[in-house]
Amino acid sequence: MDITQFIVSQRSDALSIGDHNAYRARLTRQLLTLRKKLGRTTAKGKKYTGREPVTSEDIQKNHEFAHLLLLASERAWAHAMHVKSASSAGATSGTITGSARTHIISRLTKAYNTAQELVRLLDDQTVSSGGGGSDDDLLEARAYAASLDGARQFEKQHWKECLISFSEARIIYTALLSADKKEVFKDILTSVVDPSLRYAAYRSQIPRSQPVLAIARRFFPRSADDAELVSLIRKKDPDLLNEKPSAEQDNVPKTITWRTRTVEIEDAAISLALAAVDTASTKLPSLLNSDDGRLSAGEKAAAYDEVLIASQDAVDATKHAIEELIGEGVGQSDRRMQALQVTRTAVNYALIGWRIGRNRMLIGPEDGAGMEGGGSMRRRPRKRTTDGEEEAVVEKPEGTGRQLARLRERVVLYDAILQSIDSIKDLPGVAGDETFMAELQAKRNYFRALKCLSLSRSHTLLSSAQNALALLSLASNLSNQSLGPLQSTLSPSPASSQQPPTLAITPQQAQSLHSVLQTSLTRQHALVELGRLNHSTEERSSSPNQHDIAPLIERLDVYDADLDPTHLVTYPPTLEPVPVKPLFLDVAWNWIEYPGRGGGGGVGGREVLEQRLGGGKEKHEEQEKERETEQKGRRGWFGFGR
């Protein structure tokens, strides 16, 4: 019948789009539709007759008769919750009194009586023997009725009866959860049963240090009338109603340490959650080392799920305890609040560490530093020949697309790790610890260097050598920044080195990454330089004016970065003019008369020079006289006389 699933789905679907009054109206329509379907309505034109009660035979024939009772019970509960919400908004003192409180209790009583009627029908031997219901259906109906009775006693403020009813619901849902592992039971425990049970225990002056399950065992009904219920629960979980041995109680942590501060754990829910984390983390190494290392990275990462779930429960329990203290008006300076804040930081840091460890397991060995971009091999699946023999396994290099896809997945995992590290800085008390912040920054630089290394390998596969070199240079700088702080940490013991990876980074891992980066950087630098030289040589060989450039022997005073070894000298040599006289002798050629050059007079060069200079002087005097004559001849405007 899935009674719990039916109730939870009805409430979640209706309350997500409206309030309790809308939920009540929807249940009314569903009841009318179901009654018409089952023939439980008065036909038109006929006299009204009272509704026939649902019998066990009806449920045996059709399970929808059980839904008829469930819908009626839910409608009464929704009516009570609507009246409560409307009355709480108008109450000045915060306490509902008078007719409103009476109305709420009346509606809850009706809901409980309807649910109890369903329990009585399912408990009928004729139903059980005829296949109308199962033990699970009876337990779920009993737990649903107990939760409604607990809500009724809660409104009456009868805290002992409230503890008994919610303890019964807590034990039944816990037994069903341990047997069936359905999330719906866990949801109803965390959202409805546990908060009400904890508040009733608080009003009954029960210490907060007692676990909820221990309180439920203490107040669970064990009378003779409940013998059948006890037997059904023992079928699901034989040890649920028994007190835990003292050895297990001793394993529950009483204190928690964060950095140099140790605080006591006063909330029992947090202690139990931390005990579950310790148990799961103890099992994890054996799970990772099983099957002689044949587990894949995905299977090893899946082994972290149990630890992550337990750690998340510890975080939720701490958050719930803080919210309870805030609701009670406890200030931040209170000792209990301070202890819970330290606990919150410790459990959140542990949870983030396990998440990062899971991502590191998915990345692979050495955090992905040892994987070269083009060195991976892929095995071809074996095939059988016609003779029935298997062919030899042939390994072939992976394609570029597959390698790029794997590198892309690793970059996504590195981004998730960096986001997790950044979220640690928001925890209480972390920003003020300078030493711890420096350690976090070093770890962040370590993973940033790994991310840049993966990106550079992607660019190498895409034949982008310069981008790959720039990324490797950035990765080397980040590794240098993280190497010092990480090497100053204490070296791990041999036992701790076998532990599953978390956020902890050993000096050996930091040094290994630094060596890989230095080797890759040197190699990539050489590849870029060779590629640049080859590119310049190809440009020279393809240029049509390459022979117009002077050879190297004629340009020894100029540094040539793009040296062409094929153009050192001009070969074969060509006939070229070479200067043999100083140039300043040719400047005075027109003014000097050399011996033997003149006409027979034997006039020397100096005399010829003086004659030429003198002749030039006379000519200049004649030109001056002509200008003076022209100026004297001009009179008036335009040369006319006056």
CSV table of C-alpha atoms in Angstrom, one decimal, residues 236-483:
chain,number,residue,atom,x,y,z
A,236,LYS,CA,12.8,-5.9,11.1
A,237,ASP,CA,15.7,-5.0,13.5
A,238,PRO,CA,16.4,-7.5,16.4
A,239,ASP,CA,18.7,-5.1,18.2
A,240,LEU,CA,16.7,-1.9,17.8
A,241,LEU,CA,14.9,-2.1,21.2
A,242,ASN,CA,18.0,-3.3,23.1
A,243,GLU,CA,20.3,-0.9,24.9
A,244,LYS,CA,23.6,-0.6,23.1
A,245,PRO,CA,26.6,-2.3,24.8
A,246,SER,CA,28.9,-0.1,26.9
A,247,ALA,CA,31.7,-0.8,24.5
A,248,GLU,CA,29.9,1.0,21.7
A,249,GLN,CA,28.9,3.8,24.1
A,250,ASP,CA,32.6,4.3,24.9
A,251,ASN,CA,33.4,4.7,21.2
A,252,VAL,CA,31.2,7.7,21.0
A,253,PRO,CA,33.5,10.8,21.0
A,254,LYS,CA,33.0,13.2,23.9
A,255,THR,CA,35.3,16.0,22.6
A,256,ILE,CA,36.3,17.4,19.2
A,257,THR,CA,39.5,19.3,18.4
A,258,TRP,CA,40.0,22.0,15.8
A,259,ARG,CA,43.6,23.3,15.4
A,260,THR,CA,44.7,24.0,19.0
A,261,ARG,CA,41.3,24.2,20.6
A,262,THR,CA,39.4,21.3,22.1
A,263,VAL,CA,35.7,21.5,23.1
A,264,GLU,CA,33.2,19.1,24.6
A,265,ILE,CA,30.3,17.7,22.6
A,266,GLU,CA,27.1,18.2,24.6
A,267,ASP,CA,24.7,17.2,21.9
A,268,ALA,CA,24.2,13.4,21.6
A,269,ALA,CA,23.1,13.6,17.9
A,270,ILE,CA,26.5,15.2,17.0
A,271,SER,CA,28.4,12.5,19.0
A,272,LEU,CA,26.5,9.7,17.2
A,273,ALA,CA,27.1,11.3,13.8
A,274,LEU,CA,30.8,11.7,14.5
A,275,ALA,CA,31.0,8.0,15.7
A,276,ALA,CA,29.4,7.0,12.4
A,277,VAL,CA,32.0,9.1,10.5
A,278,ASP,CA,34.8,7.3,12.4
A,279,THR,CA,33.4,3.9,11.6
A,280,ALA,CA,33.0,4.7,7.9
A,281,SER,CA,36.4,6.2,7.6
A,282,THR,CA,37.9,3.2,9.2
A,283,LYS,CA,36.4,0.9,6.6
A,284,LEU,CA,37.4,3.1,3.7
A,285,PRO,CA,41.1,2.0,3.3
A,286,SER,CA,40.1,-1.7,3.2
A,287,LEU,CA,37.5,-0.9,0.5
A,288,LEU,CA,40.1,1.1,-1.6
A,289,ASN,CA,42.7,-1.6,-1.3
A,290,SER,CA,40.4,-4.6,-2.1
A,291,ASP,CA,40.7,-6.7,-5.3
A,292,ASP,CA,44.4,-6.1,-5.5
A,293,GLY,CA,44.1,-2.7,-7.1
A,294,ARG,CA,41.7,-3.8,-9.8
A,295,LEU,CA,39.1,-1.2,-8.9
A,296,SER,CA,38.6,1.6,-11.3
A,297,ALA,CA,38.8,5.3,-10.3
A,298,GLY,CA,35.0,5.5,-10.3
A,299,GLU,CA,34.5,2.5,-8.1
A,300,LYS,CA,37.1,3.9,-5.6
A,301,ALA,CA,35.3,7.3,-5.6
A,302,ALA,CA,32.0,5.5,-4.9
A,303,ALA,CA,33.6,4.1,-1.7
A,304,TYR,CA,33.6,7.6,-0.3
A,305,ASP,CA,29.8,7.8,-0.4
A,306,GLU,CA,29.3,6.3,3.1
A,307,VAL,CA,31.8,8.6,4.7
A,308,LEU,CA,30.3,11.6,2.9
A,309,ILE,CA,26.8,10.8,4.0
A,310,ALA,CA,27.9,10.3,7.6
A,311,SER,CA,29.9,13.6,7.5
A,312,GLN,CA,26.9,15.4,6.1
A,313,ASP,CA,24.7,14.0,9.0
A,314,ALA,CA,27.3,15.4,11.4
A,315,VAL,CA,27.1,18.8,9.7
A,316,ASP,CA,23.3,18.8,9.8
A,317,ALA,CA,23.2,17.8,13.4
A,318,THR,CA,25.5,20.7,14.3
A,319,LYS,CA,23.5,23.1,12.3
A,320,HIS,CA,20.3,21.9,14.0
A,321,ALA,CA,21.8,22.3,17.4
A,322,ILE,CA,22.9,25.9,16.7
A,323,GLU,CA,19.4,26.8,15.4
A,324,GLU,CA,17.9,25.4,18.6
A,325,LEU,CA,20.1,27.5,20.7
A,326,ILE,CA,19.3,30.6,18.6
A,327,GLY,CA,15.6,29.8,19.0
A,328,GLU,CA,16.1,29.7,22.8
A,329,GLY,CA,17.6,33.2,22.7
A,330,VAL,CA,21.2,32.1,23.5
A,331,GLY,CA,23.8,34.7,22.4
A,332,GLN,CA,27.0,34.2,20.5
A,333,SER,CA,29.1,34.8,23.6
A,334,ASP,CA,27.6,31.8,25.4
A,335,ARG,CA,30.0,28.9,26.1
A,336,ARG,CA,27.6,26.4,24.5
A,337,MET,CA,27.3,28.5,21.3
A,338,GLN,CA,31.1,28.9,21.1
A,339,ALA,CA,31.6,25.2,21.4
A,340,LEU,CA,29.1,24.5,18.7
A,341,GLN,CA,30.8,27.1,16.4
A,342,VAL,CA,34.1,25.3,16.9
A,343,THR,CA,32.4,22.0,16.2
A,344,ARG,CA,30.7,23.4,13.1
A,345,THR,CA,34.1,24.5,11.7
A,346,ALA,CA,35.7,21.1,12.4
A,347,VAL,CA,32.9,18.9,10.9
A,348,ASN,CA,32.5,21.2,7.8
A,349,TYR,CA,36.3,21.1,7.3
A,350,ALA,CA,36.2,17.3,7.5
A,351,LEU,CA,33.3,17.1,5.1
A,352,ILE,CA,35.1,19.3,2.6
A,353,GLY,CA,38.3,17.2,3.0
A,354,TRP,CA,36.4,14.0,2.1
A,355,ARG,CA,34.9,15.7,-0.9
A,356,ILE,CA,38.3,16.8,-2.1
A,357,GLY,CA,39.7,13.3,-1.5
A,358,ARG,CA,36.9,11.8,-3.6
A,359,ASN,CA,37.8,14.2,-6.5
A,360,ARG,CA,41.5,13.4,-6.2
A,361,MET,CA,40.6,9.7,-6.4
A,362,LEU,CA,38.7,10.4,-9.6
A,363,ILE,CA,41.6,12.4,-11.1
A,364,GLY,CA,44.0,9.5,-10.7
A,365,PRO,CA,47.5,8.7,-9.3
A,366,GLU,CA,49.8,11.6,-8.4
A,367,ASP,CA,46.9,14.0,-8.7
A,368,GLY,CA,47.2,13.8,-12.5
A,369,ALA,CA,50.7,15.2,-12.6
A,370,GLY,CA,52.3,12.0,-14.1
A,371,MET,CA,50.0,11.8,-17.2
A,372,GLU,CA,51.6,13.0,-20.4
A,373,GLY,CA,49.3,14.4,-23.1
A,374,GLY,CA,50.2,11.9,-25.8
A,375,GLY,CA,51.5,8.9,-23.9
A,376,SER,CA,48.3,7.1,-23.0
A,377,MET,CA,47.5,3.8,-24.5
A,378,ARG,CA,44.2,2.2,-25.1
A,379,ARG,CA,43.6,-1.6,-25.2
A,380,ARG,CA,41.7,-3.0,-28.0
A,381,PRO,CA,39.1,-5.6,-26.9
A,382,ARG,CA,40.1,-9.3,-27.4
A,383,LYS,CA,38.5,-11.1,-30.4
A,384,ARG,CA,38.3,-14.8,-31.0
A,385,THR,CA,39.6,-16.3,-34.3
A,386,THR,CA,37.8,-19.0,-36.3
A,387,ASP,CA,39.8,-21.6,-34.4
A,388,GLY,CA,38.4,-20.4,-31.1
A,389,GLU,CA,41.7,-18.9,-29.9
A,390,GLU,CA,42.0,-15.3,-28.6
A,391,GLU,CA,44.0,-12.8,-30.5
A,392,ALA,CA,46.8,-11.0,-28.8
A,393,VAL,CA,46.0,-7.8,-27.0
A,394,VAL,CA,47.0,-4.8,-29.1
A,395,GLU,CA,47.6,-1.5,-27.5
A,396,LYS,CA,47.2,1.6,-29.6
A,397,PRO,CA,47.6,5.3,-28.6
A,398,GLU,CA,44.5,7.1,-27.7
A,399,GLY,CA,43.1,9.6,-30.1
A,400,THR,CA,43.4,13.3,-29.6
A,401,GLY,CA,39.7,13.7,-29.0
A,402,ARG,CA,39.7,11.1,-26.2
A,403,GLN,CA,42.7,12.6,-24.5
A,404,LEU,CA,41.2,16.1,-24.7
A,405,ALA,CA,38.0,14.8,-23.1
A,406,ARG,CA,39.9,13.2,-20.2
A,407,LEU,CA,41.9,16.4,-19.7
A,408,ARG,CA,38.6,18.4,-19.7
A,409,GLU,CA,37.2,16.2,-17.0
A,410,ARG,CA,40.2,16.7,-14.9
A,411,VAL,CA,40.0,20.5,-15.2
A,412,VAL,CA,36.4,20.3,-14.0
A,413,LEU,CA,37.5,18.3,-11.0
A,414,TYR,CA,40.3,20.8,-10.3
A,415,ASP,CA,37.7,23.6,-10.4
A,416,ALA,CA,35.5,21.7,-7.9
A,417,ILE,CA,38.5,21.3,-5.6
A,418,LEU,CA,39.4,25.0,-5.8
A,419,GLN,CA,35.8,25.9,-5.0
A,420,SER,CA,35.8,23.6,-2.0
A,421,ILE,CA,39.0,25.2,-0.7
A,422,ASP,CA,37.5,28.7,-1.1
A,423,SER,CA,34.4,27.6,0.9
A,424,ILE,CA,36.7,26.8,3.9
A,425,LYS,CA,37.5,30.5,4.2
A,426,ASP,CA,33.9,31.2,5.1
A,427,LEU,CA,33.8,29.0,8.1
A,428,PRO,CA,33.8,30.6,11.6
A,429,GLY,CA,37.3,31.3,13.0
A,430,VAL,CA,39.2,30.6,9.8
A,431,ALA,CA,39.8,34.1,8.4
A,432,GLY,CA,41.5,35.2,11.7
A,433,ASP,CA,44.1,32.3,11.6
A,434,GLU,CA,46.9,33.7,9.5
A,435,THR,CA,49.0,30.5,9.6
A,436,PHE,CA,46.0,28.4,8.5
A,437,MET,CA,45.1,30.8,5.7
A,438,ALA,CA,48.7,30.7,4.4
A,439,GLU,CA,48.5,26.9,4.4
A,440,LEU,CA,45.2,27.0,2.6
A,441,GLN,CA,46.7,29.4,0.0
A,442,ALA,CA,49.6,27.0,-0.6
A,443,LYS,CA,47.3,24.1,-1.1
A,444,ARG,CA,45.2,26.2,-3.5
A,445,ASN,CA,48.3,27.1,-5.5
A,446,TYR,CA,49.2,23.4,-5.6
A,447,PHE,CA,45.9,22.5,-7.3
A,448,ARG,CA,46.0,25.6,-9.5
A,449,ALA,CA,49.4,24.5,-10.8
A,450,LEU,CA,47.9,21.0,-11.6
A,451,LYS,CA,45.0,22.7,-13.4
A,452,CYS,CA,47.5,24.8,-15.5
A,453,LEU,CA,49.5,21.7,-16.2
A,454,SER,CA,46.4,19.9,-17.6
A,455,LEU,CA,45.5,23.0,-19.7
A,456,SER,CA,49.0,23.2,-21.1
A,457,ARG,CA,48.8,19.5,-22.2
A,458,SER,CA,45.6,20.3,-24.0
A,459,HIS,CA,47.2,23.1,-25.9
A,460,THR,CA,50.1,20.8,-26.7
A,461,LEU,CA,47.7,18.3,-28.3
A,462,LEU,CA,46.2,21.2,-30.2
A,463,SER,CA,49.7,22.3,-31.5
A,464,SER,CA,49.6,25.6,-29.6
A,465,ALA,CA,53.1,25.5,-28.2
A,466,GLN,CA,53.3,29.1,-27.1
A,467,ASN,CA,50.1,28.9,-25.1
A,468,ALA,CA,51.3,25.7,-23.5
A,469,LEU,CA,54.6,27.3,-22.6
A,470,ALA,CA,52.8,30.3,-20.9
A,471,LEU,CA,50.6,27.9,-18.9
A,472,LEU,CA,53.6,25.9,-17.8
A,473,SER,CA,55.4,29.1,-16.7
A,474,LEU,CA,52.4,30.1,-14.6
A,475,ALA,CA,52.2,26.5,-13.2
A,476,SER,CA,55.9,26.6,-12.3
A,477,ASN,CA,55.4,30.0,-10.5
A,478,LEU,CA,52.5,28.6,-8.5
A,479,SER,CA,54.4,25.5,-7.6
A,480,ASN,CA,57.3,27.6,-6.3
A,481,GLN,CA,54.9,29.6,-4.1
A,482,SER,CA,53.4,26.5,-2.6
A,483,LEU,CA,56.6,24.4,-2.3
